[in-house]
Short mmCIF file of C-alpha atoms and ligand atoms in Angstrom, two decimals:
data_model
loop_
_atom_site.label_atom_id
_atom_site.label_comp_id
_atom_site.label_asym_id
_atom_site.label_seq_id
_atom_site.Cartn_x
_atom_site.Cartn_y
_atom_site.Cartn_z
CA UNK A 21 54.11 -16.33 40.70
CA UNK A 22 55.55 -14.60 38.54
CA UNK A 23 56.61 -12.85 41.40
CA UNK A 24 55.93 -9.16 41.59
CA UNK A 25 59.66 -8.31 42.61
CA UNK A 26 62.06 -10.05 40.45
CA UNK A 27 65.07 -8.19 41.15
CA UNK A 28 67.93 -10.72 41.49
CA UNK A 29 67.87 -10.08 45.70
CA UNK A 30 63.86 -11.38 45.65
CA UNK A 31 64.14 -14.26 43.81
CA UNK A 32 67.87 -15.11 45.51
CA UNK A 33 65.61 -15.33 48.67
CA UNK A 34 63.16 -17.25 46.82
CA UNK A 35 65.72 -19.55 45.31
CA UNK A 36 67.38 -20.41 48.92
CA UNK A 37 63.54 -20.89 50.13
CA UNK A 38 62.91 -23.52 47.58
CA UNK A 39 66.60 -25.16 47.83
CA UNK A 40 65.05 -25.83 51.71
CA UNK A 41 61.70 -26.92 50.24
CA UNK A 42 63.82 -29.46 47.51
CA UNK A 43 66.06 -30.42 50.76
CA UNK A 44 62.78 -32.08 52.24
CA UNK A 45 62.41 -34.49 49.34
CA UNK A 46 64.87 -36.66 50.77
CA UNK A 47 65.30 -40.76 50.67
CA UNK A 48 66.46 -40.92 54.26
CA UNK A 49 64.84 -39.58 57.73
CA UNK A 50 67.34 -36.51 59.08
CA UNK A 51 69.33 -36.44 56.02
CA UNK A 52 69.67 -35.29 52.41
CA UNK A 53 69.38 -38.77 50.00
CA UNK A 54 68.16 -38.83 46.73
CA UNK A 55 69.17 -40.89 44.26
CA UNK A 56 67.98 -41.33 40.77
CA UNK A 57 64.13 -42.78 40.76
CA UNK A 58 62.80 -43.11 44.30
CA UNK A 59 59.93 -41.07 45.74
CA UNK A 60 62.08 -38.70 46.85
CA UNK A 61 63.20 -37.57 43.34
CA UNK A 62 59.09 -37.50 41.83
CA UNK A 63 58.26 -35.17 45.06
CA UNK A 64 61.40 -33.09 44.20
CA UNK A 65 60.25 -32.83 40.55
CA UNK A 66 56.91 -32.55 41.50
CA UNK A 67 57.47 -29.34 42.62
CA UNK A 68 60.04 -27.73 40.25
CA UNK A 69 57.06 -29.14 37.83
CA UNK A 70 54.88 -26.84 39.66
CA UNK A 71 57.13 -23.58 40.11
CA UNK A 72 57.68 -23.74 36.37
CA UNK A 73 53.95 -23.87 35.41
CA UNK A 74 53.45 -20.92 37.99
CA UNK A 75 56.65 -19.03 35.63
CA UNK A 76 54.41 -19.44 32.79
CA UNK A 77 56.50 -22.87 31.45
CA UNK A 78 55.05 -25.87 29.92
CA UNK A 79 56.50 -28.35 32.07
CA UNK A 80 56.44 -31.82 31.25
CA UNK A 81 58.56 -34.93 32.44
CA UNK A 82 60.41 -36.92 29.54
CA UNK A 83 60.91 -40.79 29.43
CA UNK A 84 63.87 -40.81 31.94
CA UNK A 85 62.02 -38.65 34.11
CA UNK A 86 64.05 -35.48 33.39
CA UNK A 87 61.49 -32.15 34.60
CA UNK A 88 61.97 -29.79 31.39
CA UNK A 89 59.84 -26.74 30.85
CA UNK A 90 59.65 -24.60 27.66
CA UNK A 91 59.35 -20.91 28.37
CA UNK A 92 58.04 -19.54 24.69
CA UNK A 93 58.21 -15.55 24.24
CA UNK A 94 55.00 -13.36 23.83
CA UNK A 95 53.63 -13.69 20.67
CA UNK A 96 54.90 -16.97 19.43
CA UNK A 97 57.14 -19.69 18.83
CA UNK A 98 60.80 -18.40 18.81
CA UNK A 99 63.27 -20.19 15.93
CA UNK A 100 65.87 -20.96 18.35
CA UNK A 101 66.28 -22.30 21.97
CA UNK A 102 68.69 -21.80 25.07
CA UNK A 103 68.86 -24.58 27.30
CA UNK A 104 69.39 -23.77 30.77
CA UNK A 105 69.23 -26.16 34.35
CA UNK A 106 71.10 -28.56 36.09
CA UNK A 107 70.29 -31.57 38.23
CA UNK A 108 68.02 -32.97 41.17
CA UNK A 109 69.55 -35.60 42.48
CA UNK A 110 71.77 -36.32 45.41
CA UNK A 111 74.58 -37.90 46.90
CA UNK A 112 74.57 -39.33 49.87
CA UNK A 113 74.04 -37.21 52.84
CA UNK A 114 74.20 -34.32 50.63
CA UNK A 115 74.04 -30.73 50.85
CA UNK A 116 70.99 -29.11 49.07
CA UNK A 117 72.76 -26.91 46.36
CA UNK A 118 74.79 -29.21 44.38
CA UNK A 119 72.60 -29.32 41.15
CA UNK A 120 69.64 -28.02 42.91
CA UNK A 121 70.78 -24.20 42.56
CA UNK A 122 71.12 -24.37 38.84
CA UNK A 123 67.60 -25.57 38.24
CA UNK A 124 66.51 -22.42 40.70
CA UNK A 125 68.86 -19.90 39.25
CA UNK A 126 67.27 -20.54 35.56
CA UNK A 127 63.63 -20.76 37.00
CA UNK A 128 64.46 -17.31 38.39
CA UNK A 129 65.66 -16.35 35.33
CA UNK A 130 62.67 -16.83 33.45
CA UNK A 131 60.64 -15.52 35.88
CA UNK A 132 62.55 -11.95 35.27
CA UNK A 133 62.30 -12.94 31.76
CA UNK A 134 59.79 -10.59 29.58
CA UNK A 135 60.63 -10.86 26.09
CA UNK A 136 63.10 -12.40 23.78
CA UNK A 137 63.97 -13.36 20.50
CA UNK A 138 64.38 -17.14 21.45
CA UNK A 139 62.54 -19.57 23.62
CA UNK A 140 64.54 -20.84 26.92
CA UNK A 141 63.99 -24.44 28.07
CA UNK A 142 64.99 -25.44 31.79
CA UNK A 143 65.94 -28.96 32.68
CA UNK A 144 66.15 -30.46 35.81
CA UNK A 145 67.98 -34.14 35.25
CA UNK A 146 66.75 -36.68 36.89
CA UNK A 147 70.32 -38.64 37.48
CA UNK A 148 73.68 -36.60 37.56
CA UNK A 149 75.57 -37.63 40.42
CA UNK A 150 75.03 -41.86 39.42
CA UNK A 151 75.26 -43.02 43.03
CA UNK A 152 72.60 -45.45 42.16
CA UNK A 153 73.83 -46.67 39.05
CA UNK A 154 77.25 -46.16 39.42
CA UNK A 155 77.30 -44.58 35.95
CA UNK A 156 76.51 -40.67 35.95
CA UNK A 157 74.99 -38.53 33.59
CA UNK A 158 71.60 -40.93 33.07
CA UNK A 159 69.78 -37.85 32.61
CA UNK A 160 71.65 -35.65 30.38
CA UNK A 161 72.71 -38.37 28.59
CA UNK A 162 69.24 -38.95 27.54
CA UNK A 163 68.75 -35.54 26.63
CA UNK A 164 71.83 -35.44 24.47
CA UNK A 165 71.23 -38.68 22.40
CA UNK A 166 74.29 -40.87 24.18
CA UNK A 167 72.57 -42.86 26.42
CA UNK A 168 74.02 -46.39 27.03
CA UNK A 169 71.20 -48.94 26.44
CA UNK A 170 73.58 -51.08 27.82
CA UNK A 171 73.03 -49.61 30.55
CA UNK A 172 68.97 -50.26 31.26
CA UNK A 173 70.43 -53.90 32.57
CA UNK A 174 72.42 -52.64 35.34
CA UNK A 175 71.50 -53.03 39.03
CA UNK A 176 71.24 -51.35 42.20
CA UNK A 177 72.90 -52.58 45.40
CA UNK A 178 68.93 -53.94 45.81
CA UNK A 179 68.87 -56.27 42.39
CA UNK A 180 66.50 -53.55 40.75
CA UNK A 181 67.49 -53.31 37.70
CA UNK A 182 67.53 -49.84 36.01
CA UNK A 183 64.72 -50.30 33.30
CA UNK A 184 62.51 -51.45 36.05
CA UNK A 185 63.52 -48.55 37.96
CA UNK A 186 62.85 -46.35 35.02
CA UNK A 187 58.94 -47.89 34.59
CA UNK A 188 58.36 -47.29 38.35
CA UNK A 189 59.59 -43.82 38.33
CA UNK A 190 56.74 -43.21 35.47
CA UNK A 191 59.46 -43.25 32.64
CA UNK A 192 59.48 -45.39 29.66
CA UNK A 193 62.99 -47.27 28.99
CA UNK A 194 61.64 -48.06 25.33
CA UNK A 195 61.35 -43.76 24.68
CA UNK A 196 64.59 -43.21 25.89
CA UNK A 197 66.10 -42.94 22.16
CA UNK A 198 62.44 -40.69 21.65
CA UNK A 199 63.82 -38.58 23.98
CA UNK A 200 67.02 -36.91 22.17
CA UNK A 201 66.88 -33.37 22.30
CA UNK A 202 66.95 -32.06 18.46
CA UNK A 203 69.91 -29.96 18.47
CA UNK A 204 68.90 -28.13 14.86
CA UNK A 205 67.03 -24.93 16.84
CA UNK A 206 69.61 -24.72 20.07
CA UNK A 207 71.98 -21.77 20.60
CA UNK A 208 73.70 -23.91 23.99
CA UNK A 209 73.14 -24.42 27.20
CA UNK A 210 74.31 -22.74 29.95
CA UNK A 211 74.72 -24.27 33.55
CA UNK A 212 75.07 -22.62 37.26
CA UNK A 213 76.42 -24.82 39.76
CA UNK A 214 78.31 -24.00 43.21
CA UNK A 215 82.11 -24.33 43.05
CA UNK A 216 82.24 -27.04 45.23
CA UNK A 217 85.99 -25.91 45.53
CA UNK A 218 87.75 -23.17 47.32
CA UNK A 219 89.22 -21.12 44.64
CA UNK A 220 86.46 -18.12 44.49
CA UNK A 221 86.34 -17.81 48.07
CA UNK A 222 90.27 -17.48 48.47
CA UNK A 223 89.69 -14.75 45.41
CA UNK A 224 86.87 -13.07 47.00
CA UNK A 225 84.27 -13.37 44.12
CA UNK A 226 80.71 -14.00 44.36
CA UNK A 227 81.17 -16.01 40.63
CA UNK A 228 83.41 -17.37 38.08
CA UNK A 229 83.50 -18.26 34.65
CA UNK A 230 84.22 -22.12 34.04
CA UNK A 231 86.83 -22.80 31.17
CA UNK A 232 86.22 -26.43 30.89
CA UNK A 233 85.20 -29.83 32.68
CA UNK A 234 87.64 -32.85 33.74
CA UNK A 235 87.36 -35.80 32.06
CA UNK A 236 86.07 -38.54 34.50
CA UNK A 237 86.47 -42.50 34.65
CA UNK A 238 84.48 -44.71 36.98
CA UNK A 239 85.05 -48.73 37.19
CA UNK A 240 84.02 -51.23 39.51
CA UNK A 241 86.62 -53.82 40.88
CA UNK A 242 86.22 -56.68 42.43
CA UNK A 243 88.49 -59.31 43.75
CA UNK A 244 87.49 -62.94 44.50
CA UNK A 245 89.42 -65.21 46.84
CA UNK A 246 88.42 -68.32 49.10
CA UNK A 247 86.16 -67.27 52.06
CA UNK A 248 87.35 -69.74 55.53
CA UNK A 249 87.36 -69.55 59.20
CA UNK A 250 89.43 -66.41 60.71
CA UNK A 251 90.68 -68.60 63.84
CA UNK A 252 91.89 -71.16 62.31
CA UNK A 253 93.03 -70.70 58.13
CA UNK A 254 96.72 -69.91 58.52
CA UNK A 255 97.97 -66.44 57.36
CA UNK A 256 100.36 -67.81 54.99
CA UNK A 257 97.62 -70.06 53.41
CA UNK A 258 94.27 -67.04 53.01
CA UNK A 259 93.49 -65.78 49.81
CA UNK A 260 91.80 -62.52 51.16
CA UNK A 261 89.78 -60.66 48.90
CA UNK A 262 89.60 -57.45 51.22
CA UNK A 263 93.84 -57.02 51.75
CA UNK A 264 93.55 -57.22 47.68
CA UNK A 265 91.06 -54.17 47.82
CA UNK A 266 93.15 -52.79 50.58
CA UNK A 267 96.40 -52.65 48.20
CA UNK A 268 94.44 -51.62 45.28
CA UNK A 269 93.14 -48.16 47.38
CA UNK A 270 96.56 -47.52 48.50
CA UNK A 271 97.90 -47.91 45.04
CA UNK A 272 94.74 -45.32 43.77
CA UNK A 273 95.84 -42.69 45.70
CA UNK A 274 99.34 -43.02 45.20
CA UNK A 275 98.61 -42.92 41.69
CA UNK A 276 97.23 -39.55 41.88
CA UNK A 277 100.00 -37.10 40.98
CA UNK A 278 99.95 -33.91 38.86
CA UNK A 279 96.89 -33.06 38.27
CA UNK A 280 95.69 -36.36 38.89
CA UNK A 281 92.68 -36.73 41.15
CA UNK A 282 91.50 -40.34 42.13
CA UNK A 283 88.94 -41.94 44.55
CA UNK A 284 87.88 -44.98 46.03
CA UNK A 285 84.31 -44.44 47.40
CA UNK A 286 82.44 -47.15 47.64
CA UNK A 287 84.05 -50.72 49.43
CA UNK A 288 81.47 -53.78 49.50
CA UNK A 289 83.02 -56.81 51.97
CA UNK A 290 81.30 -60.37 51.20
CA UNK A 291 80.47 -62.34 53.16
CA UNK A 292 80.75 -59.45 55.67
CA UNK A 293 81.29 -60.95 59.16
CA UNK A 294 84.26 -60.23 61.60
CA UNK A 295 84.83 -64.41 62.27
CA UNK A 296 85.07 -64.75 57.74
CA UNK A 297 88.05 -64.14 55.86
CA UNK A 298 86.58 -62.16 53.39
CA UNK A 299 85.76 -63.93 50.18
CA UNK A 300 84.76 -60.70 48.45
CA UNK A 301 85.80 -57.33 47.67
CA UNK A 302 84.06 -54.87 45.12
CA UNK A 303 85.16 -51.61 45.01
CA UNK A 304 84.65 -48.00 43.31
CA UNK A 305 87.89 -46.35 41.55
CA UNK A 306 87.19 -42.48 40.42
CA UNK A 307 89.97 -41.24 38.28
CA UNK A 308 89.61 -37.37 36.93
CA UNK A 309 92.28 -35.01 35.21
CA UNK A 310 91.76 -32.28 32.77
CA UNK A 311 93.54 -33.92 30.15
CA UNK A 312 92.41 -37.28 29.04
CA UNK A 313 95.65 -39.12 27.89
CA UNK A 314 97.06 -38.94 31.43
CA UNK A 315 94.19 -39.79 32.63
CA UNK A 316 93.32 -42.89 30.48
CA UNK A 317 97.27 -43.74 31.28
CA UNK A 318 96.47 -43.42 34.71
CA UNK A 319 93.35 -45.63 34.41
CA UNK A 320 95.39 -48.39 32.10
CA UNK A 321 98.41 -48.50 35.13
CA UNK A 322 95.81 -49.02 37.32
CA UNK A 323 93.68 -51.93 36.14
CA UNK A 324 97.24 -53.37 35.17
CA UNK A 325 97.95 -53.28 39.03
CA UNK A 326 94.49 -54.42 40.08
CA UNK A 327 95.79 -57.65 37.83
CA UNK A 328 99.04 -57.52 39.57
CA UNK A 329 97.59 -58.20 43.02
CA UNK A 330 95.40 -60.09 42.52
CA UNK A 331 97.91 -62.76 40.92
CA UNK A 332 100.42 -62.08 43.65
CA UNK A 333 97.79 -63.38 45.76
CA UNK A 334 96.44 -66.03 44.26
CA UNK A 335 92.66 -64.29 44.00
CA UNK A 336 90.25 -63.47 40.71
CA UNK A 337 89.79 -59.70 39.69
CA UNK A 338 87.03 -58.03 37.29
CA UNK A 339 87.71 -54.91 36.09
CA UNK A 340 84.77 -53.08 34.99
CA UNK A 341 84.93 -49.84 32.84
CA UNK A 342 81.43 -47.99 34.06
CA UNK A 343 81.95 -45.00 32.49
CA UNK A 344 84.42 -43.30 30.25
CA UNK A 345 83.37 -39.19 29.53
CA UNK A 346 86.14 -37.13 28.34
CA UNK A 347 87.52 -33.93 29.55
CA UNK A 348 85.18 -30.98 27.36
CA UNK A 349 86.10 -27.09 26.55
CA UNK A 350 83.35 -24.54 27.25
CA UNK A 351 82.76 -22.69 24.10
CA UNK A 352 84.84 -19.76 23.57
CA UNK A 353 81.60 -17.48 22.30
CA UNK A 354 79.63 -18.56 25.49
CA UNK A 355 82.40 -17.54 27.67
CA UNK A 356 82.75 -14.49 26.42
CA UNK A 357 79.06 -13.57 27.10
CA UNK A 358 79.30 -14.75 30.09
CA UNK A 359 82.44 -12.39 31.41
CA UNK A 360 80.81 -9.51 29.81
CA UNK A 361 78.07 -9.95 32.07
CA UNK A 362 80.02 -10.95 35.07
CA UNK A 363 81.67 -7.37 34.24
CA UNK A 364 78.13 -5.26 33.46
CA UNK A 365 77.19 -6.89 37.10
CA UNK A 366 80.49 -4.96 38.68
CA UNK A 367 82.14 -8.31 39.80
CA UNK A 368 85.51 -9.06 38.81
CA UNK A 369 86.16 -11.90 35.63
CA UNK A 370 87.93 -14.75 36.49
CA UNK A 371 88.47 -18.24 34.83
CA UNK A 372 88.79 -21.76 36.56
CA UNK A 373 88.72 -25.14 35.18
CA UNK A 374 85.91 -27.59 36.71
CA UNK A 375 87.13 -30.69 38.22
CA UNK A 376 83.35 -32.11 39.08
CA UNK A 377 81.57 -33.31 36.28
CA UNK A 378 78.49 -31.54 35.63
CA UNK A 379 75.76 -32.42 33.25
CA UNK A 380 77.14 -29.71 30.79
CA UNK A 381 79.94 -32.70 29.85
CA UNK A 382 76.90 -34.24 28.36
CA UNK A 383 75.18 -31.69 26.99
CA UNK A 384 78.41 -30.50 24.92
CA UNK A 385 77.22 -33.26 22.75
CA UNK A 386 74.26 -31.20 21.60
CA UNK A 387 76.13 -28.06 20.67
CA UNK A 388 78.38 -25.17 22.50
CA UNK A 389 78.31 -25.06 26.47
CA UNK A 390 78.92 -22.85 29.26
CA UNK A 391 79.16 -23.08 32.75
CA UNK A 392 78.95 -19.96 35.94
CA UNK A 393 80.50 -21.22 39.55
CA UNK A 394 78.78 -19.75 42.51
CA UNK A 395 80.84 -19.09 45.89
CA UNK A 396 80.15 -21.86 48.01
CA UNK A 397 81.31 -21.78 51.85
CA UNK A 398 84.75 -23.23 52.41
CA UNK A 399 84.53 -24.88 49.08
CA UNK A 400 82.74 -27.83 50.75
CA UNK A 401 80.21 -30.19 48.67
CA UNK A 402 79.17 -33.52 48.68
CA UNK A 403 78.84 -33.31 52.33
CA UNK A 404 75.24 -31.83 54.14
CA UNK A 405 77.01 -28.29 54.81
CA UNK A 406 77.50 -27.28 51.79
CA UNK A 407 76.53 -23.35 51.92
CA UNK A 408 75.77 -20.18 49.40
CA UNK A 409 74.86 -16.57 50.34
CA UNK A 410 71.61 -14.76 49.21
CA UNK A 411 74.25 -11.94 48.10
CA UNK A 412 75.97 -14.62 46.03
CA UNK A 413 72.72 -16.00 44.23
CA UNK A 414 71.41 -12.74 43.42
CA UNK A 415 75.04 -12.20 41.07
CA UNK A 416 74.08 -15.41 39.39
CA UNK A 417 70.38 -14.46 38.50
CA UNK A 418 71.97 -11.15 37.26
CA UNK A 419 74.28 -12.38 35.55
CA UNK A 420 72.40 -15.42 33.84
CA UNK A 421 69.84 -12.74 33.49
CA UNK A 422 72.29 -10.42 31.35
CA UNK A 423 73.65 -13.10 29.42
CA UNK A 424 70.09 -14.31 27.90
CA UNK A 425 69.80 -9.97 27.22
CA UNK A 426 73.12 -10.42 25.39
CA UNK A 427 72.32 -13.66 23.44
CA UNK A 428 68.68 -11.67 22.51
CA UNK A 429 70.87 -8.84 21.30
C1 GLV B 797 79.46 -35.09 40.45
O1 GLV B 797 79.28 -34.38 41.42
C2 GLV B 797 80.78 -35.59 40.21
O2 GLV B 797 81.67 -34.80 39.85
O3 GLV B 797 81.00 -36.78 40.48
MN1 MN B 798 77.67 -33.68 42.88
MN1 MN B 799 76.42 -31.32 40.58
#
């Protein structure tokens, strides 16, 4: 590297090769896993560390552990910046473009990249998807100067608490202020990321321009009742936490109307043994709509009925808000760069709103945004067969390619 063929098919095929090579980095034996902090994630950003240096990049981690690297123009340092990347970790059991493919699409990019007016930085965030955590965004947020120190004293379902995962990973929790991006020199930043939803594949189209992200709630619930034997505490006398977390997920998804997306994930039984009335419940509630007043009335209704059932049956609830990001607009002058160079790369323009959160969300807070969608197979993600086409990823790395020509214009 560089590569001596960088036309968008080339480094498509070298983009899919190193999504494979990423897909090895994994937590878990047989199965993509990789959460913020762990081994896994270093060896992942050990080698998009090492692929940028080979594009010519100064690559560097930052205190959270993001992988950034500054591409600089021949003959000096450029005025202004464009932000490019995406993220590198996982769900669970995950399939290996979610995130992955952004970071490789703008690698590509620079690769193909000779000269501009303006330097390009790539990022590759460390924590996106929050499965750790339970809050998302840890490494944007960084980036974009809203990190939650609050945050640094959370735990993992192991008691290690974040800062401490943080210092092992090679960051430093007390540089995470340090670690703001300066948002004086930035023209935006622009993110790739596979649909993970069916609409370009029903239209046909290798791409699509992204008009804005959902706004996205997460809270953790749990209900507390009296643990006893399951043979001999009558029915009429248990105060089950786990039929209180039962009600609760029915009442989630019927609560999800127009527009209204919402999600229990994650269901943690204590003391956990079939013979013990369960003493406690702790659950996940994911609640997402484009427009944030229905969704924080949607969030208020619930947590009211979370209250409801638990008095009805005699337990304690906590509601805890984990995260609260509102629904953000892609900038209008971004957007329109982007569908001119859909158009120069002979595809056909079309608009769709995001319902994933992407790091972009975060990054709005640093100046404008944009976002390109990438066919993905059956509009499946979050889920091991998640799937793009070579023919697919060489439209993005064209037309990411002719939107930095545009912007240099
Ligand atoms: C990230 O994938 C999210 O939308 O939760
Ligand atoms: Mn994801
Ligand atoms: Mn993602």
């Amino acid at each position: 590297m560089p590569t001596t063929d960088v036309s968008p098919a080339a480094l498509a095929a070298a983009v899919l090769d190193r999504a494979d090579r990423l897909a090895a980095c994994s937590e878990e034996p047989g199965r993509l896993t990789r959460r913020f902090a762990p081994p896994a994630l270093a060896a992942a950003g050990d080698l998009v560390l090492g692929w940028m240096g080979d594009a010519g990049m100064t690559a560097r981690r930052d205190a959270i552990g993001n992988v950034v690297g500054r591409w600089e123009p021949p003959g000096g340092a450029a005025a202004s910046t464009l932000l490019l990347g995406s993220h590198l970790d996982t769900v669970r059991d995950a399939g290996r473009y979610d995130g992955m493919l952004g970071v490789l699409v703008a690698l590509a990019c620079v690769e193909r990249l000779r000269d501009a007016p303006f330097a390009v930085e790539v990022f590759g965030f460390a924590d996106e998807e929050g499965v750790r955590y339970g809050t998302a965004y840890l490494g944007s947020s960084v980036v974009a100067g809203t990190f939650d120190r609050d945050a640094l004293g959370r735990r993992d379902a192991d008691g290690v608490a974040m800062a401490d995962a943080i210092a092992a990973f090679g960051g430093d929790p007390a540089a995470l202020d340090g670690a703001r991006r300066d948002r004086e020199d930035l023209l935006g930043y622009v993110e790739v990321h596979i649909e993970q939803g069916p609409v370009l594949e029903a239209e046909d189209l290798p791409v699509g321009v992204v008009t804005g992200i959902a706004g996205q709630n997460r809270a953790e619930v749990t209900f507390a009742g009296v643990p006893g034997h399951a043979g001999t505490v009558p029915m009429a006398l248990r105060r089950d936490a786990l039929v209180a977390a039962a009600e609760l997920v029915t009442a989630v998804e019927a609560r999800a109307t127009d527009g209204l997306v919402a999600t229990v994930g994650e269901l943690r039984v204590e003391p956990g043994a079939s013979n013990v009335i369960p003493a406690r419940a702790r659950l996940s509630v994911d609640v997402r709509h484009l427009d944030d007043a229905a969704r924080e009335a949607a969030v208020a209704d619930l947590r009211e009925r979370a209250r409801a059932i638990a008095s009805s049956r005699g337990l304690d609830v906590a509601w805890t808000a984990v995260q609260a990001t509102g629904a953000v607009a892609c900038s209008p002058a971004l957007m329109t760069e982007l569908e001119a160079a859909v158009a120069d790369a002979g595809a056909r323009v079309v608009r769709l709103p995001s319902g994933a959160g992407h790091d972009a969300a975060v990054m709005s807070n640093l100046g404008d945004i944009a976002m390109l969608f990438v066919r993905c197979a059956g509009g499946i993600s979050h889920n091991p067969a998640e799937a793009v086409t070579a023919q697919d990823v060489a439209v993005a790395i064209d037309v990411t390619s002719r939107v930095l020509d545009r912007l240099g214009r």
